[in-house]
Coordinates of C-alpha atoms and ligand atoms in Angstrom, one line a residue:
Chain A
M1 CA -20.0 -2.2 45.2
K2 CA -19.1 -5.7 45.9
T3 CA -20.0 -7.0 42.3
V4 CA -17.5 -7.9 39.6
L5 CA -17.8 -8.8 36.0
V6 CA -15.3 -11.2 34.6
I7 CA -15.3 -11.5 30.8
G8 CA -13.9 -14.7 29.3
G9 CA -14.0 -18.1 31.0
G10 CA -10.5 -19.4 30.1
V11 CA -8.1 -20.5 32.9
T12 CA -7.3 -16.7 33.5
G13 CA -11.0 -15.7 33.9
L14 CA -11.7 -18.8 36.0
K15 CA -8.8 -18.1 38.4
A16 CA -9.7 -14.4 38.9
S17 CA -13.5 -15.4 39.3
H18 CA -12.6 -18.0 41.9
E19 CA -10.3 -15.5 44.1
L20 CA -12.7 -12.8 43.9
A21 CA -15.4 -15.1 45.3
E22 CA -13.3 -16.4 48.0
M23 CA -12.7 -12.8 49.1
G24 CA -16.4 -12.2 49.3
Y25 CA -17.4 -10.6 45.9
N26 CA -20.3 -11.5 43.9
V27 CA -18.8 -12.4 40.4
S28 CA -20.7 -12.7 37.1
L29 CA -18.6 -14.7 34.8
V30 CA -19.5 -14.1 31.0
E31 CA -18.3 -16.5 28.6
K32 CA -19.0 -16.7 24.7
Q33 CA -19.0 -20.4 24.4
D34 CA -21.0 -23.1 26.1
Y35 CA -18.1 -24.5 27.9
L36 CA -15.5 -23.2 30.2
G37 CA -11.7 -23.5 29.8
G38 CA -11.0 -21.3 26.9
Q39 CA -8.5 -22.4 24.2
V40 CA -7.4 -25.4 26.4
A41 CA -10.9 -26.8 26.3
K42 CA -11.6 -25.7 22.7
H43 CA -8.7 -27.7 21.2
K44 CA -8.9 -30.4 23.7
Y45 CA -5.4 -30.0 25.0
Y46 CA -4.4 -33.5 26.6
K47 CA -1.1 -32.9 28.5
L48 CA 0.6 -29.7 29.6
A49 CA 4.2 -28.7 29.3
P50 CA 6.6 -28.9 30.9
D51 CA 5.5 -31.6 33.4
M52 CA 3.2 -33.5 31.0
R53 CA 0.5 -33.2 33.4
L54 CA -2.9 -34.2 32.2
V55 CA -4.8 -31.0 31.5
S56 CA -7.8 -32.6 33.5
E57 CA -5.7 -32.5 36.6
V58 CA -5.3 -28.7 36.1
L59 CA -8.4 -27.5 34.4
D60 CA -11.0 -29.7 36.1
P61 CA -10.3 -28.2 39.6
V62 CA -10.1 -24.6 38.3
I63 CA -13.6 -25.2 36.7
K64 CA -15.0 -27.0 39.7
N65 CA -13.9 -24.1 42.0
V66 CA -15.9 -21.7 39.9
E67 CA -19.0 -24.0 39.3
S68 CA -19.3 -24.8 43.1
N69 CA -19.0 -21.4 44.4
S70 CA -22.3 -19.7 45.2
N71 CA -20.8 -16.4 44.8
I72 CA -20.2 -16.8 41.0
K73 CA -23.1 -16.6 38.5
V74 CA -21.8 -18.2 35.2
H75 CA -23.2 -16.9 32.0
K76 CA -22.3 -19.3 29.2
H77 CA -23.1 -18.7 25.6
S78 CA -23.1 -14.9 26.7
T79 CA -21.4 -11.7 25.6
I80 CA -21.4 -8.1 26.8
T81 CA -22.9 -5.6 24.2
A82 CA -22.7 -2.2 25.9
L83 CA -21.1 -0.3 28.7
S84 CA -22.1 2.9 30.5
G85 CA -21.2 4.7 33.6
N86 CA -17.9 4.7 35.4
A87 CA -15.9 3.2 38.3
P88 CA -17.1 2.1 40.5
E89 CA -20.6 1.9 39.1
F90 CA -20.6 0.3 35.6
K91 CA -23.8 -0.7 33.9
V92 CA -23.1 -3.4 31.4
K93 CA -25.6 -5.1 29.0
I94 CA -25.1 -8.8 28.8
K95 CA -26.8 -10.8 26.0
N96 CA -27.5 -14.4 25.5
S97 CA -29.7 -16.3 23.4
K98 CA -32.7 -15.5 25.6
G99 CA -32.1 -11.7 25.5
E100 CA -30.4 -8.9 27.0
S101 CA -30.3 -7.7 30.4
E102 CA -28.6 -4.7 32.3
E103 CA -26.3 -5.3 35.5
T104 CA -24.4 -3.0 37.6
F105 CA -20.8 -3.8 38.6
G106 CA -18.2 -2.3 40.7
A107 CA -15.2 -3.3 38.5
I108 CA -14.7 -5.3 35.2
V109 CA -12.1 -7.8 34.5
V110 CA -11.2 -8.7 30.9
A111 CA -9.8 -12.1 30.4
T112 CA -10.6 -12.6 26.6
G113 CA -7.6 -14.7 25.7
F114 CA -6.1 -15.2 22.4
E115 CA -6.8 -17.0 19.0
H116 CA -4.5 -19.4 17.3
F117 CA -2.8 -17.8 14.1
D118 CA -4.3 -19.1 11.0
P119 CA -1.5 -20.3 8.8
T120 CA -3.6 -20.2 5.5
V121 CA -1.9 -16.8 4.7
K122 CA 1.6 -18.4 4.7
Q123 CA 0.9 -19.9 1.4
E124 CA 4.4 -21.3 1.0
Y125 CA 3.6 -23.7 3.7
G126 CA 0.6 -25.1 2.0
Y127 CA -1.6 -25.4 4.9
S128 CA -5.0 -25.3 3.0
R129 CA -3.6 -27.0 0.0
F130 CA -2.0 -30.0 1.6
K131 CA -4.1 -32.2 4.0
D132 CA -1.2 -33.5 6.0
V133 CA 0.1 -30.0 6.8
V134 CA -1.6 -29.5 10.3
T135 CA -1.4 -26.9 13.0
N136 CA -0.2 -27.6 16.5
A137 CA -3.6 -27.0 17.9
E138 CA -5.1 -29.6 15.5
V139 CA -2.4 -32.1 16.9
E140 CA -3.4 -31.4 20.5
E141 CA -6.9 -32.8 19.7
L142 CA -5.4 -35.7 17.7
L143 CA -3.2 -36.8 20.5
N144 CA -6.2 -36.7 23.1
P145 CA -7.6 -40.0 24.0
N146 CA -11.1 -38.3 23.9
G147 CA -10.5 -36.6 20.5
P148 CA -11.6 -37.4 17.1
T149 CA -9.0 -40.1 16.6
K150 CA -9.0 -41.6 20.0
G151 CA -5.5 -40.2 20.7
E152 CA -4.0 -41.6 17.5
L153 CA -1.9 -39.4 15.4
K154 CA -3.8 -40.4 12.1
R155 CA -2.7 -38.2 9.4
P156 CA -5.8 -36.6 7.7
S157 CA -5.2 -37.6 4.0
D158 CA -5.4 -41.5 4.7
G159 CA -5.5 -42.1 8.4
K160 CA -1.9 -43.5 8.5
I161 CA 0.5 -42.9 11.3
P162 CA 3.3 -40.9 9.9
K163 CA 6.7 -42.4 9.8
K164 CA 8.4 -39.0 9.6
V165 CA 7.1 -35.8 11.1
A166 CA 8.5 -32.3 10.8
I167 CA 7.5 -29.4 13.0
F168 CA 8.0 -25.9 11.7
Q169 CA 8.5 -23.3 14.5
C170 CA 7.4 -19.7 14.5
V171 CA 4.5 -19.9 12.0
G172 CA 2.9 -16.5 12.0
S173 CA 5.2 -15.2 14.8
R174 CA 8.5 -13.3 14.5
D175 CA 7.3 -12.6 11.2
K176 CA 6.9 -9.0 9.8
Q177 CA 5.4 -10.4 6.6
V178 CA 2.2 -11.2 8.5
G179 CA 2.4 -8.2 10.8
N180 CA 3.4 -10.3 13.9
P181 CA 7.0 -9.6 14.7
Y182 CA 6.6 -10.7 18.2
C183 CA 7.4 -14.2 19.8
C184 CA 4.6 -16.4 20.4
R185 CA 6.4 -17.4 23.7
V186 CA 4.7 -21.0 23.8
G187 CA 5.3 -22.5 20.6
C188 CA 9.0 -23.9 21.4
V189 CA 7.7 -25.6 24.6
V190 CA 4.5 -27.0 22.9
S191 CA 6.3 -28.3 20.0
T192 CA 9.0 -30.0 22.2
K193 CA 6.0 -31.4 24.3
Q194 CA 4.2 -32.6 21.3
A195 CA 7.5 -34.1 19.8
I196 CA 8.0 -36.2 23.0
E197 CA 4.2 -37.2 23.0
I198 CA 4.6 -38.5 19.5
K199 CA 7.9 -40.5 20.3
E200 CA 6.4 -41.9 23.3
K201 CA 3.5 -43.4 21.5
Y202 CA 5.2 -44.2 18.4
P203 CA 9.1 -44.8 19.1
D204 CA 9.7 -45.6 15.4
T205 CA 8.4 -42.3 14.1
E206 CA 11.1 -39.8 13.4
V207 CA 10.5 -36.2 14.6
Y208 CA 12.4 -33.3 13.2
V209 CA 11.9 -29.7 14.6
Y210 CA 13.0 -26.7 12.2
Y211 CA 13.8 -23.8 14.4
M212 CA 15.6 -20.5 14.5
D213 CA 16.0 -20.3 18.3
M214 CA 14.7 -22.6 20.9
R215 CA 13.2 -20.2 23.5
M216 CA 13.0 -22.2 26.6
F217 CA 12.7 -19.6 29.3
G218 CA 9.8 -20.9 31.5
R219 CA 10.1 -23.4 34.4
G220 CA 11.5 -26.7 33.5
W221 CA 11.3 -25.7 29.7
E222 CA 14.9 -26.0 29.1
E223 CA 15.1 -29.4 30.8
L224 CA 12.3 -30.8 28.6
Y225 CA 14.3 -29.6 25.6
G226 CA 17.4 -31.7 26.8
K227 CA 15.0 -34.6 27.4
A228 CA 13.6 -34.3 23.9
M229 CA 17.1 -34.7 22.5
E230 CA 18.6 -37.1 24.8
E231 CA 15.7 -39.5 25.7
Y232 CA 13.6 -39.3 22.6
E233 CA 16.1 -38.6 19.9
V234 CA 13.9 -35.6 18.6
I235 CA 16.1 -33.9 15.9
F236 CA 16.3 -30.2 16.2
T237 CA 17.6 -28.5 13.1
R238 CA 18.5 -24.8 13.0
G239 CA 16.8 -23.3 10.0
R240 CA 13.5 -21.8 9.4
G241 CA 11.1 -23.8 7.1
A242 CA 11.0 -22.2 3.7
E243 CA 8.5 -24.1 1.6
V244 CA 6.4 -27.1 1.3
T245 CA 5.7 -29.0 -1.9
L246 CA 4.5 -32.4 -3.0
K247 CA 6.9 -34.6 -4.7
N248 CA 5.6 -38.0 -5.9
Q249 CA 2.7 -37.8 -3.6
Q250 CA 4.8 -37.0 -0.7
L251 CA 5.2 -33.9 1.3
S252 CA 8.6 -32.3 0.6
L253 CA 10.0 -29.4 2.7
R254 CA 12.7 -27.0 2.0
A255 CA 14.9 -25.2 4.5
E256 CA 18.4 -24.2 5.1
E257 CA 20.3 -26.3 7.4
T258 CA 22.3 -23.2 8.4
I259 CA 24.9 -25.0 10.6
M260 CA 25.8 -26.9 7.4
D261 CA 25.5 -23.8 5.3
R262 CA 23.3 -25.7 2.8
P263 CA 19.7 -25.8 1.6
I264 CA 18.0 -29.1 2.2
Q265 CA 15.0 -30.9 0.9
H266 CA 13.4 -33.3 3.2
S267 CA 10.5 -35.8 2.4
V268 CA 8.1 -36.2 5.3
D269 CA 4.8 -37.9 5.9
M270 CA 3.2 -35.0 8.1
I271 CA 4.2 -31.3 9.0
I272 CA 3.0 -29.6 12.1
L273 CA 2.9 -25.8 11.9
A274 CA 3.8 -24.3 15.4
A275 CA 1.2 -21.6 14.9
G276 CA 1.5 -18.7 17.2
Q277 CA -0.9 -16.6 19.1
A278 CA -3.0 -13.6 17.8
P279 CA -5.3 -11.4 19.7
G280 CA -8.8 -12.9 19.2
D281 CA -12.0 -11.2 17.9
G282 CA -13.4 -11.6 21.3
T283 CA -10.7 -9.4 22.6
I284 CA -10.9 -6.8 20.0
E285 CA -14.6 -6.7 20.4
A286 CA -14.5 -6.4 24.2
A287 CA -11.8 -3.5 23.9
K288 CA -14.1 -1.5 21.7
I289 CA -17.3 -1.9 23.9
L290 CA -15.3 -1.1 26.9
G291 CA -13.2 1.7 25.3
I292 CA -9.9 0.5 26.5
K293 CA -6.6 0.8 24.8
Q294 CA -5.1 -2.0 22.7
N295 CA -1.3 -2.1 21.6
E296 CA -0.2 -2.0 18.0
Y297 CA -0.9 -5.8 17.7
G298 CA -4.4 -5.5 19.0
Y299 CA -3.5 -7.0 22.4
L300 CA -4.8 -5.2 25.5
A301 CA -2.5 -2.4 26.8
P302 CA -1.7 -2.1 30.5
K303 CA -1.8 1.3 31.9
D304 CA 2.0 0.8 32.7
D305 CA 3.6 -2.5 31.8
F306 CA 5.8 -2.3 35.0
L307 CA 3.8 -0.5 37.6
S308 CA 0.3 -1.3 36.9
P309 CA 0.3 -4.5 34.7
N310 CA -3.3 -5.5 35.4
E311 CA -5.0 -2.1 35.0
S312 CA -6.4 -1.2 31.6
S313 CA -6.3 2.5 30.2
K314 CA -9.6 3.0 32.0
A315 CA -10.1 3.1 35.9
G316 CA -12.0 0.3 37.3
I317 CA -11.5 -1.9 34.2
F318 CA -8.6 -4.5 34.6
I319 CA -6.9 -7.0 32.4
A320 CA -5.4 -10.3 32.6
G321 CA -3.9 -13.3 30.8
A322 CA -3.3 -14.1 27.2
D323 CA -5.3 -11.1 25.9
K324 CA -2.2 -9.0 26.9
G325 CA 0.1 -11.1 24.8
P326 CA 1.0 -14.6 24.3
L327 CA 1.2 -16.5 27.7
D328 CA 1.6 -20.1 29.1
V329 CA -1.2 -21.7 31.4
E330 CA 0.9 -21.4 34.3
N331 CA 1.3 -17.7 34.1
C332 CA -2.2 -17.2 33.3
I333 CA -3.2 -18.6 36.5
V334 CA -0.7 -16.3 38.2
E335 CA -2.3 -13.5 36.2
G336 CA -5.8 -14.4 37.3
A337 CA -4.8 -14.3 41.0
A338 CA -2.9 -11.1 40.6
V339 CA -5.9 -9.3 39.0
A340 CA -8.2 -10.6 41.6
A341 CA -6.0 -8.9 44.1
K342 CA -5.9 -5.6 42.2
V343 CA -9.6 -5.5 41.9
A344 CA -10.1 -6.3 45.5
S345 CA -7.7 -3.4 46.5
S346 CA -9.5 -1.0 44.2
L347 CA -12.9 -1.8 45.6
K348 CA -12.2 -1.8 49.4
Chain B
M1 CA 58.4 -34.2 16.1
A2 CA 56.6 -33.3 19.4
E3 CA 57.2 -35.2 22.6
N4 CA 54.3 -37.1 24.1
T5 CA 52.6 -34.0 25.4
D6 CA 48.8 -33.5 25.1
K7 CA 49.1 -30.7 22.8
M8 CA 51.7 -28.5 21.0
V9 CA 51.4 -25.8 18.4
I10 CA 54.2 -25.4 15.9
D11 CA 53.8 -22.7 13.2
G12 CA 50.1 -22.8 13.5
V13 CA 50.0 -26.6 13.1
E14 CA 48.6 -28.4 16.3
L15 CA 50.4 -31.6 17.2
V16 CA 48.1 -33.9 19.1
G17 CA 48.9 -36.3 21.8
I18 CA 50.5 -39.8 21.5
W19 CA 49.2 -40.2 17.9
K20 CA 51.4 -37.1 16.8
E21 CA 48.8 -36.5 14.3
F22 CA 49.3 -33.3 12.3
M23 CA 46.2 -31.1 12.3
P24 CA 46.1 -27.9 10.6
S25 CA 44.5 -25.4 12.8
R26 CA 40.8 -24.9 12.2
I27 CA 40.5 -21.7 14.1
L28 CA 40.0 -18.5 12.1
Y29 CA 42.6 -16.1 13.0
E30 CA 40.7 -13.3 11.4
D31 CA 40.5 -9.8 12.4
V32 CA 36.8 -9.5 12.3
T33 CA 35.3 -6.0 11.9
T34 CA 31.9 -4.5 11.4
E35 CA 33.5 -2.0 8.9
F36 CA 32.3 -4.2 6.0
L37 CA 28.5 -4.2 7.3
D38 CA 28.7 -0.4 7.5
E39 CA 30.0 -0.2 4.0
V40 CA 27.4 -2.5 2.5
K41 CA 24.7 -0.8 4.5
K42 CA 25.5 2.4 2.6
L43 CA 25.5 0.9 -0.9
P44 CA 22.3 1.2 -3.0
G45 CA 19.9 -1.7 -1.8
G46 CA 22.1 -2.6 1.1
S47 CA 20.3 -0.6 3.9
T48 CA 18.3 -3.7 5.2
I49 CA 21.2 -5.9 5.8
A50 CA 21.2 -5.4 9.5
K51 CA 17.7 -6.7 10.0
C52 CA 18.7 -10.2 9.2
Y53 CA 18.4 -12.8 12.0
Q54 CA 20.0 -15.6 10.0
C55 CA 16.9 -17.8 9.7
G56 CA 17.9 -19.2 6.3
T57 CA 14.4 -18.9 4.9
C58 CA 16.1 -17.1 1.7
T59 CA 18.6 -19.8 1.2
G60 CA 16.0 -22.6 1.8
G61 CA 13.9 -21.2 -1.0
C62 CA 16.4 -19.9 -3.3
T63 CA 16.3 -20.7 -6.9
L64 CA 20.0 -21.0 -7.4
P65 CA 21.4 -23.7 -5.1
E66 CA 20.0 -26.4 -7.2
F67 CA 22.2 -25.2 -10.2
V68 CA 25.0 -23.2 -8.4
D69 CA 26.7 -25.2 -5.6
K70 CA 27.1 -23.1 -2.4
F71 CA 25.1 -20.2 -3.5
N72 CA 23.7 -18.9 -0.1
P73 CA 22.4 -15.5 0.5
R74 CA 22.1 -16.0 4.3
G75 CA 25.8 -17.1 4.3
F76 CA 26.8 -14.0 2.4
I77 CA 25.0 -11.7 4.8
N78 CA 26.8 -13.6 7.6
L79 CA 30.2 -13.2 6.1
V80 CA 29.7 -9.5 5.5
R81 CA 28.3 -8.8 9.0
R82 CA 31.1 -10.9 10.8
G83 CA 33.6 -9.1 8.6
H84 CA 35.0 -12.5 7.2
Y85 CA 36.3 -10.5 4.0
D86 CA 38.9 -13.1 3.1
I87 CA 36.4 -16.0 3.1
L88 CA 33.9 -13.9 1.1
V89 CA 36.5 -13.2 -1.5
S90 CA 38.2 -16.7 -1.7
D91 CA 35.1 -19.0 -1.7
Y92 CA 32.2 -16.8 -2.7
K93 CA 33.2 -13.9 -5.2
D94 CA 32.4 -16.0 -8.2
L95 CA 29.0 -16.6 -6.8
V96 CA 27.5 -13.7 -5.3
W97 CA 26.5 -12.1 -8.7
K98 CA 24.8 -15.2 -10.1
C99 CA 21.7 -14.1 -8.3
V100 CA 18.8 -14.2 -11.0
S101 CA 16.7 -11.6 -9.2
C102 CA 13.6 -13.9 -8.9
N103 CA 13.0 -12.2 -5.4
R104 CA 11.6 -15.3 -3.7
C105 CA 14.0 -14.4 -0.8
T106 CA 12.6 -11.0 -0.3
H107 CA 9.0 -12.0 -0.5
R108 CA 9.6 -14.6 2.1
C109 CA 12.0 -12.9 4.5
P110 CA 10.2 -12.8 7.8
R111 CA 12.5 -9.8 9.1
G112 CA 11.7 -7.4 6.0
V113 CA 15.3 -7.7 4.5
N114 CA 15.3 -7.0 0.9
T115 CA 17.5 -9.9 0.4
Q116 CA 17.8 -9.8 -3.4
E117 CA 18.9 -6.2 -3.1
V118 CA 21.4 -7.0 -0.4
V119 CA 22.9 -9.7 -2.5
R120 CA 23.3 -7.2 -5.2
A121 CA 25.0 -4.7 -2.8
I122 CA 27.4 -7.4 -1.6
A123 CA 28.3 -8.1 -5.1
K124 CA 28.8 -4.2 -5.7
F125 CA 30.9 -4.1 -2.6
L126 CA 33.1 -6.8 -4.2
E127 CA 33.3 -5.2 -7.5
D128 CA 34.2 -1.9 -5.8
R129 CA 37.1 -3.7 -4.4
K130 CA 38.1 -5.1 -7.8
V131 CA 38.2 -8.7 -6.6
F132 CA 36.8 -9.9 -9.9
G133 CA 39.9 -9.6 -12.0
K134 CA 39.3 -11.2 -15.4
L135 CA 35.7 -11.1 -16.5
T136 CA 33.8 -14.0 -17.3
N137 CA 31.9 -14.2 -20.6
D138 CA 28.5 -13.5 -18.8
E139 CA 29.9 -10.5 -17.0
A140 CA 31.6 -9.1 -20.1
F141 CA 28.4 -9.3 -21.9
D142 CA 26.5 -7.7 -19.1
E143 CA 28.7 -4.8 -19.1
I144 CA 28.8 -4.2 -22.8
F145 CA 25.0 -4.5 -23.0
M146 CA 24.6 -2.0 -20.2
D147 CA 27.3 0.5 -21.6
E148 CA 25.5 0.4 -24.9
V149 CA 22.0 1.0 -23.4
I150 CA 23.3 3.7 -21.5
N151 CA 25.4 5.3 -24.2
D152 CA 22.9 5.0 -27.2
G153 CA 19.5 4.2 -25.8
R154 CA 19.4 1.1 -27.9
I155 CA 21.2 -2.1 -29.0
D156 CA 23.3 -2.3 -32.1
E157 CA 23.7 -6.1 -32.9
V158 CA 26.8 -5.8 -34.8
K159 CA 28.5 -3.5 -32.4
I160 CA 27.5 -5.7 -29.4
V161 CA 28.9 -8.8 -31.1
K162 CA 32.2 -7.1 -32.0
D163 CA 32.6 -5.6 -28.6
F164 CA 31.8 -8.8 -26.9
Y165 CA 34.6 -10.8 -28.9
S166 CA 37.1 -7.8 -28.5
K167 CA 36.4 -7.5 -24.6
T168 CA 36.8 -11.2 -24.2
G169 CA 40.0 -11.2 -26.3
R170 CA 38.5 -13.4 -29.2
L171 CA 38.3 -11.1 -32.1
K172 CA 39.7 -13.8 -34.2
D173 CA 37.0 -16.3 -33.4
M174 CA 34.5 -13.7 -34.7
M175 CA 36.2 -13.7 -38.0
S176 CA 36.0 -17.5 -38.4
G177 CA 34.1 -18.9 -41.2
D178 CA 30.8 -20.2 -39.6
Q179 CA 30.3 -17.0 -37.5
L180 CA 30.7 -14.9 -40.7
S181 CA 28.2 -17.1 -42.6
L182 CA 25.8 -16.9 -39.7
G183 CA 26.1 -13.1 -39.6
F184 CA 25.6 -13.0 -43.4
K185 CA 22.3 -15.1 -42.9
M186 CA 20.9 -13.0 -40.3
F187 CA 21.7 -9.9 -42.2
T188 CA 20.0 -11.2 -45.4
S189 CA 16.9 -12.4 -43.4
G190 CA 16.7 -8.9 -41.8
R191 CA 17.4 -10.0 -38.3
I192 CA 20.2 -7.7 -37.9
K193 CA 21.1 -4.3 -39.3
L194 CA 24.5 -3.1 -40.3
F195 CA 24.1 0.3 -38.5
G196 CA 21.5 0.8 -35.7
G197 CA 19.7 4.0 -35.8
K198 CA 20.3 6.8 -33.4
I199 CA 17.7 8.0 -30.8
K200 CA 17.1 11.8 -30.9
D201 CA 18.5 13.8 -28.0
W202 CA 19.6 10.5 -26.3
K203 CA 22.8 12.4 -25.2
K204 CA 20.7 14.3 -22.6
V205 CA 19.2 11.1 -21.3
S206 CA 22.5 9.4 -21.2
Q207 CA 24.2 12.2 -19.2
K208 CA 21.2 11.9 -16.6
L209 CA 21.3 8.2 -16.4
K210 CA 25.1 8.3 -15.8
E211 CA 24.7 10.9 -13.1
E212 CA 22.0 8.8 -11.4
L213 CA 24.2 5.6 -11.5
Q214 CA 27.1 7.3 -10.1
Ligands
FAD1 C1 -1.3 -25.3 20.6 C2 -1.1 -24.6 21.9 C3 -0.7 -25.5 23.0 C4 -0.6 -24.9 24.3 N1 0.0 -25.7 25.3 C5 0.1 -25.2 26.3 C6 0.9 -26.1 27.4 O1 1.1 -27.3 27.2 N2 1.2 -25.6 28.5 C7 0.8 -24.2 28.7 O2 1.3 -23.7 29.8 N3 0.3 -23.4 27.8 C8 -0.1 -23.9 26.7 N4 -0.6 -23.2 25.8 C9 -1.1 -21.9 26.1 C10 -2.4 -21.6 26.5 O3 -3.3 -22.1 25.6 C11 -2.8 -20.3 27.2 O4 -1.9 -20.0 28.1 C12 -4.1 -20.2 27.8 O5 -5.2 -20.9 26.9 C13 -4.6 -18.6 28.0 O6 -5.8 -18.7 28.8 P1 -6.7 -17.3 28.9 O7 -7.8 -17.6 29.8 O8 -6.0 -16.1 29.1 O9 -7.2 -17.3 27.4 P2 -8.1 -18.2 26.5 O10 -7.8 -19.7 26.9 O11 -8.1 -17.8 25.2 O12 -9.6 -17.9 27.2 C14 -10.3 -16.8 26.8 C15 -11.9 -17.1 27.0 O13 -12.5 -15.9 26.7 C16 -13.8 -16.1 25.9 N5 -14.0 -14.8 25.3 C17 -13.2 -14.2 24.3 N6 -13.8 -13.0 24.0 C18 -15.0 -12.9 24.7 C19 -16.0 -12.0 24.8 N7 -15.9 -10.7 24.0 N8 -17.1 -12.2 25.6 C20 -17.1 -13.3 26.3 N9 -16.2 -14.3 26.3 C21 -15.1 -14.1 25.5 C22 -13.2 -17.1 25.0 O14 -14.2 -17.9 24.4 C23 -12.3 -18.1 25.9 O15 -13.1 -19.1 26.4 C24 -0.7 -23.7 24.4 C25 -1.0 -22.8 23.4 C26 -1.1 -23.3 22.1 C27 -1.3 -22.3 21.0
SF4_2 S1 8.2 -19.3 21.2 FE1 9.4 -20.4 19.8 S2 8.0 -20.9 18.2 FE2 7.0 -19.3 19.2 S3 7.8 -17.4 18.2 FE3 9.1 -17.7 19.8 S4 10.8 -18.8 19.0 FE4 9.1 -19.1 17.6
SF4_3 S1 15.3 -14.7 5.1 FE1 16.0 -12.8 5.8 S2 16.3 -12.9 8.0 FE2 16.3 -14.8 7.2 S3 18.3 -15.3 6.7 FE3 17.5 -14.6 4.9 S4 17.8 -12.4 4.9 FE4 18.3 -13.1 6.9
SF4_4 S1 16.7 -13.1 -5.8 FE1 18.7 -14.1 -6.1 S2 19.3 -14.5 -3.8 FE2 16.8 -14.2 -3.9 S3 16.0 -16.2 -4.1 FE3 16.1 -15.3 -6.2 S4 18.2 -16.0 -6.9 FE4 18.1 -16.5 -4.7

């Protein structure tokens, strides 16, 4: 069987599809949305950390490689609804607006990615109560010249450019109250990137990041953090945001400045919540249909984290990317290539 | 006086460079230990202290700092954990017990620390070490109130006022004219009774309560 089903058209699924096609496999790529690129495309990310490269420089070639390859059949607006059979002969029902069809595949790759954590449940941050409390994903769209504000950081309440911006780290991550005790792994670098983007565009706007630890383990991340402090005067304050209120029509945040041993009250014009990653509905749905194991948080669980990181609990079904846990774009591309190699060796 | 050396330490006082400036040492020469952490962990309510990752959410949202300078639940936890016992006693012993139990800290703690209980446990830890010495009015009242509830199962207003004044060494004040006339007014209007009634079989309950609180 030289046919492979790839579920999910984010960077991971795109990379896996392209590599498999290059090796001579016939790939069907099933994507729920009517566009490719996953969360990066959905929220119109503009620049990627740590190099501040334009997303288009990275995502466009990855998409082009897929769309121009005759070995890949792209099913947009499609999902899978049922699975029968075993490796290496899976029968999968694929559904789109026109109807349902059954196809046979030698292997399946699940690359269904993540969802942004919805901070509404963190009531003390006032996300749904105060218009100018926004998420980092919303800021990605605001900073994109092709986005709704043509790249201007207009605050939602009155369209003004904020003079003081605070960013809260770890929103919905490292937080047992919401059941996500894990680290979102990209929040720190994304906030640092956004702070720099804001300072570049509006040098007079002050940016304060409230953090517990700045986790800068990726390539070039620590350097970006240094740059934010040295070149852009982004102020990093050690203390987790405690609450947001409205004082005289202005957003006011409370936190402890732990280095000073003192609680502080700080008035700002806009607050960005660095919302973390959570396993998406699409991932949970795919896991149910395919009958593969999830970990305690709902992410897909590898057969063995060290020895077979891209194999699911079921033979012939492979997993890759942010559906296994929070991950950055660079590593998603590595994952996409790795899973393609694993599939190829299993089907030879 | 020191010579023109870069640095010199005399009796813990550092003499710096050409300016010959006197600088008291800022280094804490403390024998830090995890002994106190272990102790607080074992006290009622103290078990979650080790989960704390020092984020400051508790202090950031705490009701008290607006009114009580330097009140800082995260800071208390840090001092216990680091074993900075001397600092805890010298700077904070009069503060820890002021917690009003609003539980904002506990509800928001991202690590599942029961912060309010931990603060209580730290207060108990200090109390057990008899660091408080003379009681403040609030503390004295708290103690009398609790004793009375435990012993009699109810509050006897006259007794509590008498005990309060006697415990704070001010029985004379109680006998002052305006206090007496206030007492008389309250008595005639039925606000206080001279002798509080007894609760049937309270002795047994009281016994049990005392055992539990031990
Ligand atoms: C605000 C924010 C900013 C970020 N910025 C950066 C950055 O600057 N640099 C960086 O390296 N990383 C960044 N990231 C991380 C980046 O978004 C992820 O690494 C990347 O999107 C993960 O790719 P993926 O393909 O694994 O998953 P996704 O991008 O989530 O793609 C999964 C795809 O699968 C589809 N799908 C899901 N379920 C199904 C189903 N059942 N059937 C069919 N299709 C399905 C989805 O529609 C989606 O298109 C950022 C993350 C956040 C939260
Ligand atoms: S990556 Fe940063 S923002 Fe995200 S959970 Fe980890 S420490 Fe918090
Ligand atoms: S909120 Fe919890 S984890 Fe954070 S400092 Fe307070 S007790 Fe520690
Ligand atoms: S319970 Fe005590 S420590 Fe906690 S927020 Fe309220 S006053 Fe502060």
